[in-house]
Structures are given as C-alpha cells and as structure tokens.
PDB file of N, CA, C and O in Angstrom:
ATOM      1  N   UNK A 288      -2.702  11.286   6.307  1.00 60.00           N
ATOM      2  CA  UNK A 288      -2.852   9.965   5.747  1.00 60.00           C
ATOM      3  C   UNK A 288      -1.794   9.781   4.664  1.00 60.00           C
ATOM      4  O   UNK A 288      -1.447  10.716   3.959  1.00 60.00           O
ATOM      5  N   UNK A 289      -1.323   8.579   4.548  1.00 65.00           N
ATOM      6  CA  UNK A 289      -0.289   8.278   3.567  1.00 65.00           C
ATOM      7  C   UNK A 289      -0.758   7.124   2.701  1.00 65.00           C
ATOM      8  O   UNK A 289      -1.347   6.167   3.183  1.00 65.00           O
ATOM      9  N   UNK A 290      -0.501   7.231   1.412  1.00 66.00           N
ATOM     10  CA  UNK A 290      -0.873   6.192   0.468  1.00 66.00           C
ATOM     11  C   UNK A 290       0.336   5.847  -0.366  1.00 66.00           C
ATOM     12  O   UNK A 290       1.004   6.737  -0.888  1.00 66.00           O
ATOM     13  N   UNK A 291       0.631   4.568  -0.460  1.00 68.00           N
ATOM     14  CA  UNK A 291       1.755   4.124  -1.272  1.00 68.00           C
ATOM     15  C   UNK A 291       1.234   3.240  -2.378  1.00 68.00           C
ATOM     16  O   UNK A 291       0.483   2.298  -2.123  1.00 68.00           O
ATOM     17  N   UNK A 292       1.602   3.554  -3.596  1.00 67.00           N
ATOM     18  CA  UNK A 292       1.161   2.790  -4.749  1.00 67.00           C
ATOM     19  C   UNK A 292       2.352   2.398  -5.594  1.00 67.00           C
ATOM     20  O   UNK A 292       3.334   3.128  -5.677  1.00 67.00           O
ATOM     21  N   UNK A 293       2.226   1.281  -6.231  1.00 69.00           N
ATOM     22  CA  UNK A 293       3.231   0.860  -7.193  1.00 69.00           C
ATOM     23  C   UNK A 293       2.605   1.003  -8.572  1.00 69.00           C
ATOM     24  O   UNK A 293       1.610   0.348  -8.879  1.00 69.00           O
ATOM     25  N   UNK A 294       3.158   1.867  -9.382  1.00 68.00           N
ATOM     26  CA  UNK A 294       2.587   2.165 -10.699  1.00 68.00           C
ATOM     27  C   UNK A 294       3.611   1.802 -11.757  1.00 68.00           C
ATOM     28  O   UNK A 294       4.772   2.186 -11.665  1.00 68.00           O
ATOM     29  N   UNK A 295       3.167   1.058 -12.770  1.00 71.00           N
ATOM     30  CA  UNK A 295       4.117   0.680 -13.815  1.00 71.00           C
ATOM     31  C   UNK A 295       4.443   1.872 -14.715  1.00 71.00           C
ATOM     32  O   UNK A 295       3.766   2.898 -14.691  1.00 71.00           O
ATOM     33  N   UNK A 296       5.474   1.758 -15.512  1.00 69.00           N
ATOM     34  CA  UNK A 296       5.963   2.871 -16.324  1.00 69.00           C
ATOM     35  C   UNK A 296       4.949   3.365 -17.345  1.00 69.00           C
ATOM     36  O   UNK A 296       4.876   4.554 -17.635  1.00 69.00           O
ATOM     37  N   UNK A 297       4.161   2.452 -17.905  1.00 69.00           N
ATOM     38  CA  UNK A 297       3.210   2.857 -18.940  1.00 69.00           C
ATOM     39  C   UNK A 297       2.103   3.752 -18.399  1.00 69.00           C
ATOM     40  O   UNK A 297       1.645   4.661 -19.078  1.00 69.00           O
ATOM     41  N   UNK A 298       1.703   3.501 -17.169  1.00 73.00           N
ATOM     42  CA  UNK A 298       0.605   4.270 -16.588  1.00 73.00           C
ATOM     43  C   UNK A 298       1.078   5.416 -15.705  1.00 73.00           C
ATOM     44  O   UNK A 298       0.268   6.187 -15.222  1.00 73.00           O
ATOM     45  N   UNK A 299       2.350   5.552 -15.506  1.00 76.00           N
ATOM     46  CA  UNK A 299       2.842   6.536 -14.546  1.00 76.00           C
ATOM     47  C   UNK A 299       2.565   7.978 -14.980  1.00 76.00           C
ATOM     48  O   UNK A 299       2.237   8.809 -14.143  1.00 76.00           O
ATOM     49  N   UNK A 300       2.688   8.295 -16.254  1.00 80.00           N
ATOM     50  CA  UNK A 300       2.420   9.663 -16.703  1.00 80.00           C
ATOM     51  C   UNK A 300       0.970  10.059 -16.464  1.00 80.00           C
ATOM     52  O   UNK A 300       0.683  11.167 -16.009  1.00 80.00           O
ATOM     53  N   UNK A 301       0.066   9.159 -16.763  1.00 83.00           N
ATOM     54  CA  UNK A 301      -1.356   9.437 -16.536  1.00 83.00           C
ATOM     55  C   UNK A 301      -1.616   9.621 -15.042  1.00 83.00           C
ATOM     56  O   UNK A 301      -2.332  10.534 -14.627  1.00 83.00           O
ATOM     57  N   UNK A 302      -1.016   8.781 -14.246  1.00 81.00           N
ATOM     58  CA  UNK A 302      -1.211   8.863 -12.804  1.00 81.00           C
ATOM     59  C   UNK A 302      -0.654  10.172 -12.241  1.00 81.00           C
ATOM     60  O   UNK A 302      -1.276  10.807 -11.382  1.00 81.00           O
ATOM     61  N   UNK A 303       0.510  10.586 -12.714  1.00 83.00           N
ATOM     62  CA  UNK A 303       1.097  11.841 -12.238  1.00 83.00           C
ATOM     63  C   UNK A 303       0.239  13.039 -12.641  1.00 83.00           C
ATOM     64  O   UNK A 303       0.087  13.998 -11.870  1.00 83.00           O
ATOM     65  N   UNK A 304      -0.339  12.997 -13.813  1.00 86.00           N
ATOM     66  CA  UNK A 304      -1.250  14.070 -14.224  1.00 86.00           C
ATOM     67  C   UNK A 304      -2.480  14.109 -13.323  1.00 86.00           C
ATOM     68  O   UNK A 304      -2.952  15.187 -12.945  1.00 86.00           O
ATOM     69  N   UNK A 305      -2.972  12.955 -12.973  1.00 87.00           N
ATOM     70  CA  UNK A 305      -4.114  12.887 -12.070  1.00 87.00           C
ATOM     71  C   UNK A 305      -3.764  13.438 -10.691  1.00 87.00           C
ATOM     72  O   UNK A 305      -4.549  14.169 -10.083  1.00 87.00           O
ATOM     73  N   UNK A 306      -2.575  13.132 -10.202  1.00 86.00           N
ATOM     74  CA  UNK A 306      -2.139  13.688  -8.915  1.00 86.00           C
ATOM     75  C   UNK A 306      -2.054  15.212  -8.971  1.00 86.00           C
ATOM     76  O   UNK A 306      -2.405  15.890  -8.010  1.00 86.00           O
ATOM     77  N   UNK A 307      -1.570  15.738 -10.078  1.00 89.00           N
ATOM     78  CA  UNK A 307      -1.508  17.196 -10.237  1.00 89.00           C
ATOM     79  C   UNK A 307      -2.898  17.821 -10.201  1.00 89.00           C
ATOM     80  O   UNK A 307      -3.100  18.881  -9.611  1.00 89.00           O
ATOM     81  N   UNK A 308      -3.868  17.176 -10.820  1.00 91.00           N
ATOM     82  CA  UNK A 308      -5.249  17.669 -10.797  1.00 91.00           C
ATOM     83  C   UNK A 308      -5.780  17.651  -9.365  1.00 91.00           C
ATOM     84  O   UNK A 308      -6.397  18.619  -8.911  1.00 91.00           O
ATOM     85  N   UNK A 309      -5.523  16.569  -8.638  1.00 89.00           N
ATOM     86  CA  UNK A 309      -5.960  16.493  -7.245  1.00 89.00           C
ATOM     87  C   UNK A 309      -5.315  17.581  -6.396  1.00 89.00           C
ATOM     88  O   UNK A 309      -5.953  18.156  -5.526  1.00 89.00           O
ATOM     89  N   UNK A 310      -4.062  17.864  -6.667  1.00 89.00           N
ATOM     90  CA  UNK A 310      -3.359  18.897  -5.903  1.00 89.00           C
ATOM     91  C   UNK A 310      -3.928  20.284  -6.208  1.00 89.00           C
ATOM     92  O   UNK A 310      -4.141  21.091  -5.304  1.00 89.00           O
ATOM     93  N   UNK A 311      -4.204  20.552  -7.464  1.00 92.00           N
ATOM     94  CA  UNK A 311      -4.778  21.849  -7.850  1.00 92.00           C
ATOM     95  C   UNK A 311      -6.162  22.047  -7.251  1.00 92.00           C
ATOM     96  O   UNK A 311      -6.546  23.165  -6.918  1.00 92.00           O
ATOM     97  N   UNK A 312      -6.922  20.966  -7.137  1.00 91.00           N
ATOM     98  CA  UNK A 312      -8.263  21.043  -6.572  1.00 91.00           C
ATOM     99  C   UNK A 312      -8.265  20.929  -5.047  1.00 91.00           C
ATOM    100  O   UNK A 312      -9.322  20.829  -4.431  1.00 91.00           O
ATOM    101  N   UNK A 313      -7.075  20.917  -4.442  1.00 90.00           N
ATOM    102  CA  UNK A 313      -6.909  20.823  -2.990  1.00 90.00           C
ATOM    103  C   UNK A 313      -7.497  19.542  -2.406  1.00 90.00           C
ATOM    104  O   UNK A 313      -7.936  19.517  -1.260  1.00 90.00           O
ATOM    105  N   UNK A 314      -7.521  18.478  -3.196  1.00 88.00           N
ATOM    106  CA  UNK A 314      -7.949  17.188  -2.673  1.00 88.00           C
ATOM    107  C   UNK A 314      -6.805  16.484  -1.957  1.00 88.00           C
ATOM    108  O   UNK A 314      -7.033  15.658  -1.077  1.00 88.00           O
ATOM    109  N   UNK A 315      -5.593  16.804  -2.347  1.00 86.00           N
ATOM    110  CA  UNK A 315      -4.410  16.320  -1.649  1.00 86.00           C
ATOM    111  C   UNK A 315      -3.494  17.500  -1.397  1.00 86.00           C
ATOM    112  O   UNK A 315      -3.505  18.484  -2.137  1.00 86.00           O
ATOM    113  N   UNK A 316      -2.716  17.421  -0.328  1.00 86.00           N
ATOM    114  CA  UNK A 316      -1.785  18.506  -0.016  1.00 86.00           C
ATOM    115  C   UNK A 316      -0.543  18.433  -0.881  1.00 86.00           C
ATOM    116  O   UNK A 316      -0.143  19.415  -1.490  1.00 86.00           O
ATOM    117  N   UNK A 317       0.055  17.282  -0.900  1.00 84.00           N
ATOM    118  CA  UNK A 317       1.310  17.136  -1.616  1.00 84.00           C
ATOM    119  C   UNK A 317       1.569  15.652  -1.861  1.00 84.00           C
ATOM    120  O   UNK A 317       0.936  14.802  -1.257  1.00 84.00           O
ATOM    121  N   UNK A 318       2.491  15.369  -2.727  1.00 82.00           N
ATOM    122  CA  UNK A 318       2.915  14.002  -2.968  1.00 82.00           C
ATOM    123  C   UNK A 318       4.393  13.998  -3.296  1.00 82.00           C
ATOM    124  O   UNK A 318       4.956  15.029  -3.668  1.00 82.00           O
ATOM    125  N   UNK A 319       5.002  12.859  -3.117  1.00 80.00           N
ATOM    126  CA  UNK A 319       6.399  12.728  -3.495  1.00 80.00           C
ATOM    127  C   UNK A 319       6.613  11.366  -4.121  1.00 80.00           C
ATOM    128  O   UNK A 319       5.907  10.403  -3.811  1.00 80.00           O
ATOM    129  N   UNK A 320       7.552  11.298  -4.996  1.00 77.00           N
ATOM    130  CA  UNK A 320       7.866  10.069  -5.703  1.00 77.00           C
ATOM    131  C   UNK A 320       9.103   9.462  -5.060  1.00 77.00           C
ATOM    132  O   UNK A 320      10.141  10.114  -4.954  1.00 77.00           O
ATOM    133  N   UNK A 321       8.963   8.221  -4.636  1.00 75.00           N
ATOM    134  CA  UNK A 321      10.057   7.519  -3.988  1.00 75.00           C
ATOM    135  C   UNK A 321      10.531   6.444  -4.946  1.00 75.00           C
ATOM    136  O   UNK A 321       9.761   5.584  -5.363  1.00 75.00           O
ATOM    137  N   UNK A 322      11.791   6.503  -5.306  1.00 74.00           N
ATOM    138  CA  UNK A 322      12.317   5.543  -6.274  1.00 74.00           C
ATOM    139  C   UNK A 322      12.834   4.276  -5.621  1.00 74.00           C
ATOM    140  O   UNK A 322      12.901   3.231  -6.259  1.00 74.00           O
ATOM    141  N   UNK A 323      13.205   4.341  -4.372  1.00 79.00           N
ATOM    142  CA  UNK A 323      13.695   3.140  -3.702  1.00 79.00           C
ATOM    143  C   UNK A 323      13.461   3.278  -2.199  1.00 79.00           C
ATOM    144  O   UNK A 323      13.230   4.364  -1.687  1.00 79.00           O
ATOM    145  N   UNK A 324      13.521   2.153  -1.516  1.00 81.00           N
ATOM    146  CA  UNK A 324      13.368   2.131  -0.073  1.00 81.00           C
ATOM    147  C   UNK A 324      14.736   2.117   0.593  1.00 81.00           C
ATOM    148  O   UNK A 324      15.704   1.629   0.021  1.00 81.00           O
ATOM    149  N   UNK A 325      14.775   2.610   1.828  1.00 86.00           N
ATOM    150  CA  UNK A 325      16.025   2.513   2.576  1.00 86.00           C
ATOM    151  C   UNK A 325      16.133   1.114   3.191  1.00 86.00           C
ATOM    152  O   UNK A 325      15.229   0.289   3.069  1.00 86.00           O
ATOM    153  N   UNK A 326      17.224   0.820   3.833  1.00 89.00           N
ATOM    154  CA  UNK A 326      17.475  -0.526   4.360  1.00 89.00           C
ATOM    155  C   UNK A 326      16.433  -0.959   5.386  1.00 89.00           C
ATOM    156  O   UNK A 326      15.984  -2.112   5.387  1.00 89.00           O
ATOM    157  N   UNK A 327      16.033  -0.048   6.262  1.00 89.00           N
ATOM    158  CA  UNK A 327      15.033  -0.387   7.276  1.00 89.00           C
ATOM    159  C   UNK A 327      13.687  -0.721   6.630  1.00 89.00           C
ATOM    160  O   UNK A 327      13.018  -1.675   7.019  1.00 89.00           O
ATOM    161  N   UNK A 328      13.294   0.074   5.642  1.00 85.00           N
ATOM    162  CA  UNK A 328      12.027  -0.182   4.959  1.00 85.00           C
ATOM    163  C   UNK A 328      12.059  -1.506   4.201  1.00 85.00           C
ATOM    164  O   UNK A 328      11.082  -2.260   4.206  1.00 85.00           O
ATOM    165  N   UNK A 329      13.183  -1.809   3.569  1.00 86.00           N
ATOM    166  CA  UNK A 329      13.319  -3.095   2.881  1.00 86.00           C
ATOM    167  C   UNK A 329      13.208  -4.262   3.851  1.00 86.00           C
ATOM    168  O   UNK A 329      12.581  -5.273   3.544  1.00 86.00           O
ATOM    169  N   UNK A 330      13.798  -4.130   5.034  1.00 90.00           N
ATOM    170  CA  UNK A 330      13.722  -5.185   6.046  1.00 90.00           C
ATOM    171  C   UNK A 330      12.282  -5.390   6.507  1.00 90.00           C
ATOM    172  O   UNK A 330      11.825  -6.515   6.666  1.00 90.00           O
ATOM    173  N   UNK A 331      11.565  -4.297   6.723  1.00 87.00           N
ATOM    174  CA  UNK A 331      10.166  -4.394   7.150  1.00 87.00           C
ATOM    175  C   UNK A 331       9.321  -5.072   6.071  1.00 87.00           C
ATOM    176  O   UNK A 331       8.505  -5.949   6.361  1.00 87.00           O
ATOM    177  N   UNK A 332       9.526  -4.703   4.825  1.00 83.00           N
ATOM    178  CA  UNK A 332       8.790  -5.310   3.719  1.00 83.00           C
ATOM    179  C   UNK A 332       9.087  -6.802   3.632  1.00 83.00           C
ATOM    180  O   UNK A 332       8.177  -7.622   3.465  1.00 83.00           O
ATOM    181  N   UNK A 333      10.339  -7.170   3.755  1.00 85.00           N
ATOM    182  CA  UNK A 333      10.704  -8.591   3.724  1.00 85.00           C
ATOM    183  C   UNK A 333      10.069  -9.359   4.877  1.00 85.00           C
ATOM    184  O   UNK A 333       9.574 -10.477   4.698  1.00 85.00           O
ATOM    185  N   UNK A 334      10.075  -8.754   6.079  1.00 86.00           N
ATOM    186  CA  UNK A 334       9.468  -9.409   7.239  1.00 86.00           C
ATOM    187  C   UNK A 334       7.967  -9.605   7.035  1.00 86.00           C
ATOM    188  O   UNK A 334       7.415 -10.652   7.383  1.00 86.00           O
ATOM    189  N   UNK A 335       7.296  -8.610   6.463  1.00 83.00           N
ATOM    190  CA  UNK A 335       5.862  -8.732   6.223  1.00 83.00           C
ATOM    191  C   UNK A 335       5.555  -9.806   5.187  1.00 83.00           C
ATOM    192  O   UNK A 335       4.577 -10.540   5.311  1.00 83.00           O
ATOM    193  N   UNK A 336       6.391  -9.928   4.171  1.00 83.00           N
ATOM    194  CA  UNK A 336       6.198 -10.981   3.170  1.00 83.00           C
ATOM    195  C   UNK A 336       6.345 -12.354   3.808  1.00 83.00           C
ATOM    196  O   UNK A 336       5.561 -13.261   3.546  1.00 83.00           O
ATOM    197  N   UNK A 337       7.357 -12.522   4.662  1.00 83.00           N
ATOM    198  CA  UNK A 337       7.560 -13.799   5.346  1.00 83.00           C
ATOM    199  C   UNK A 337       6.398 -14.106   6.289  1.00 83.00           C
ATOM    200  O   UNK A 337       5.940 -15.239   6.378  1.00 83.00           O
ATOM    201  N   UNK A 338       5.920 -13.085   6.967  1.00 80.00           N
ATOM    202  CA  UNK A 338       4.795 -13.267   7.884  1.00 80.00           C
ATOM    203  C   UNK A 338       3.553 -13.717   7.114  1.00 80.00           C
ATOM    204  O   UNK A 338       2.832 -14.620   7.542  1.00 80.00           O
ATOM    205  N   UNK A 339       3.319 -13.110   5.970  1.00 75.00           N
ATOM    206  CA  UNK A 339       2.181 -13.487   5.138  1.00 75.00           C
ATOM    207  C   UNK A 339       2.281 -14.937   4.685  1.00 75.00           C
ATOM    208  O   UNK A 339       1.300 -15.692   4.732  1.00 75.00           O
ATOM    209  N   UNK A 340       3.466 -15.345   4.257  1.00 71.00           N
ATOM    210  CA  UNK A 340       3.664 -16.732   3.840  1.00 71.00           C
ATOM    211  C   UNK A 340       3.479 -17.689   5.003  1.00 71.00           C
ATOM    212  O   UNK A 340       2.897 -18.770   4.854  1.00 71.00           O
ATOM    213  N   UNK A 341       3.978 -17.317   6.179  1.00 70.00           N
ATOM    214  CA  UNK A 341       3.820 -18.166   7.362  1.00 70.00           C
ATOM    215  C   UNK A 341       2.343 -18.370   7.696  1.00 70.00           C
ATOM    216  O   UNK A 341       1.924 -19.469   8.050  1.00 70.00           O
ATOM    217  N   UNK A 342       1.546 -17.301   7.595  1.00 68.00           N
ATOM    218  CA  UNK A 342       0.125 -17.421   7.889  1.00 68.00           C
ATOM    219  C   UNK A 342      -0.575 -18.329   6.882  1.00 68.00           C
ATOM    220  O   UNK A 342      -1.422 -19.137   7.246  1.00 68.00           O
ATOM    221  N   UNK A 343      -0.209 -18.203   5.614  1.00 70.00           N
ATOM    222  CA  UNK A 343      -0.806 -19.054   4.591  1.00 70.00           C
ATOM    223  C   UNK A 343      -0.448 -20.516   4.816  1.00 70.00           C
ATOM    224  O   UNK A 343      -1.290 -21.398   4.702  1.00 70.00           O
ATOM    225  N   UNK A 344       0.804 -20.780   5.137  1.00 71.00           N
ATOM    226  CA  UNK A 344       1.268 -22.156   5.274  1.00 71.00           C
ATOM    227  C   UNK A 344       0.792 -22.822   6.553  1.00 71.00           C
ATOM    228  O   UNK A 344       0.637 -24.036   6.594  1.00 71.00           O
ATOM    229  N   UNK A 345       0.564 -22.051   7.606  1.00 70.00           N
ATOM    230  CA  UNK A 345       0.230 -22.671   8.889  1.00 70.00           C
ATOM    231  C   UNK A 345      -1.269 -22.793   9.118  1.00 70.00           C
ATOM    232  O   UNK A 345      -1.691 -23.551   9.977  1.00 70.00           O
ATOM    233  N   UNK A 346      -2.059 -22.067   8.385  1.00 65.00           N
ATOM    234  CA  UNK A 346      -3.495 -22.068   8.646  1.00 65.00           C
ATOM    235  C   UNK A 346      -4.239 -23.130   7.865  1.00 65.00           C
ATOM    236  O   UNK A 346      -3.715 -23.754   6.960  1.00 65.00           O
ATOM    237  N   UNK A 347      -5.471 -23.360   8.282  1.00 67.00           N
ATOM    238  CA  UNK A 347      -6.363 -24.234   7.542  1.00 67.00           C
ATOM    239  C   UNK A 347      -7.745 -23.612   7.554  1.00 67.00           C
ATOM    240  O   UNK A 347      -8.123 -22.911   8.486  1.00 67.00           O
ATOM    241  N   UNK A 348      -8.485 -23.827   6.502  1.00 68.00           N
ATOM    242  CA  UNK A 348      -9.776 -23.178   6.317  1.00 68.00           C
ATOM    243  C   UNK A 348     -10.846 -23.897   7.127  1.00 68.00           C
ATOM    244  O   UNK A 348     -10.903 -25.134   7.151  1.00 68.00           O
ATOM    245  N   UNK A 349     -11.682 -23.135   7.798  1.00 71.00           N
ATOM    246  CA  UNK A 349     -12.816 -23.681   8.539  1.00 71.00           C
ATOM    247  C   UNK A 349     -14.070 -22.937   8.105  1.00 71.00           C
ATOM    248  O   UNK A 349     -14.010 -21.955   7.374  1.00 71.00           O
ATOM    249  N   UNK A 350     -15.212 -23.418   8.574  1.00 75.00           N
ATOM    250  CA  UNK A 350     -16.471 -22.750   8.283  1.00 75.00           C
ATOM    251  C   UNK A 350     -16.830 -21.715   9.346  1.00 75.00           C
ATOM    252  O   UNK A 350     -17.908 -21.145   9.327  1.00 75.00           O
ATOM    253  N   UNK A 351     -15.941 -21.482  10.279  1.00 74.00           N
ATOM    254  CA  UNK A 351     -16.201 -20.554  11.372  1.00 74.00           C
ATOM    255  C   UNK A 351     -15.876 -19.132  10.951  1.00 74.00           C
ATOM    256  O   UNK A 351     -15.027 -18.888  10.109  1.00 74.00           O
ATOM    257  N   UNK A 352     -16.589 -18.179  11.549  1.00 72.00           N
ATOM    258  CA  UNK A 352     -16.301 -16.778  11.315  1.00 72.00           C
ATOM    259  C   UNK A 352     -16.473 -16.023  12.617  1.00 72.00           C
ATOM    260  O   UNK A 352     -17.087 -16.516  13.555  1.00 72.00           O
ATOM    261  N   UNK A 353     -15.950 -14.823  12.640  1.00 72.00           N
ATOM    262  CA  UNK A 353     -16.028 -13.974  13.833  1.00 72.00           C
ATOM    263  C   UNK A 353     -16.825 -12.728  13.472  1.00 72.00           C
ATOM    264  O   UNK A 353     -16.569 -12.091  12.463  1.00 72.00           O
ATOM    265  N   UNK A 354     -17.794 -12.432  14.294  1.00 75.00           N
ATOM    266  CA  UNK A 354     -18.576 -11.222  14.099  1.00 75.00           C
ATOM    267  C   UNK A 354     -18.318 -10.306  15.282  1.00 75.00           C
ATOM    268  O   UNK A 354     -18.497 -10.711  16.438  1.00 75.00           O
ATOM    269  N   UNK A 355     -17.905  -9.093  15.020  1.00 75.00           N
ATOM    270  CA  UNK A 355     -17.617  -8.130  16.082  1.00 75.00           C
ATOM    271  C   UNK A 355     -18.658  -7.016  16.014  1.00 75.00           C
ATOM    272  O   UNK A 355     -18.824  -6.371  14.986  1.00 75.00           O
ATOM    273  N   UNK A 356     -19.356  -6.834  17.107  1.00 80.00           N
ATOM    274  CA  UNK A 356     -20.372  -5.790  17.188  1.00 80.00           C
ATOM    275  C   UNK A 356     -19.832  -4.622  18.002  1.00 80.00           C
ATOM    276  O   UNK A 356     -19.020  -4.807  18.892  1.00 80.00           O
ATOM    277  N   UNK A 357     -20.284  -3.433  17.657  1.00 71.00           N
ATOM    278  CA  UNK A 357     -19.901  -2.261  18.452  1.00 71.00           C
ATOM    279  C   UNK A 357     -20.435  -2.419  19.868  1.00 71.00           C
ATOM    280  O   UNK A 357     -21.570  -2.813  20.086  1.00 71.00           O
ATOM    281  N   UNK A 358     -19.585  -2.135  20.849  1.00 57.00           N
ATOM    282  CA  UNK A 358     -19.979  -2.293  22.245  1.00 57.00           C
ATOM    283  C   UNK A 358     -20.286  -0.946  22.833  1.00 57.00           C
ATOM    284  O   UNK A 358     -19.696   0.022  22.590  1.00 57.00           O
TER     285      UNK A 358
END
C-alpha cells in the first residue's frame, strides 16, 4: 500500500518522528521523502485536476442516490 501526504514545513519534523516510531514498531516497512514529481506524474496530476473541475462544472445536484448491495 502506498500513501502520499503533503505536509507543511512546520509540521514536517513531528510527522517524520512519528514515521520513525511506526517503522520501529514495524507498523510500516519503509518510507521515502519525495521532493518533486517527474514530468509524467505532473501531467497525471494536472489531468486529474482538470477532470475534477470538468465534473464540478458539468454536473447538477439531484435528490437521487445510488445504493449498491453485495450480490
């Protein structure tokens, strides 16, 4: 499983200490700090942002809902 978080500078030290505790307790295997995305990742992020905006702009709210039951 992979988890990506954006942590601001003020809270980053506390968060890194917490990750170290999780690693020592074997709650997580490992972690790495990524300072920037590569070009492909940036393109995917931009596409997802545009897709989100398109969904917001094209939709309209209704009183309908969908219920999915296990089959």
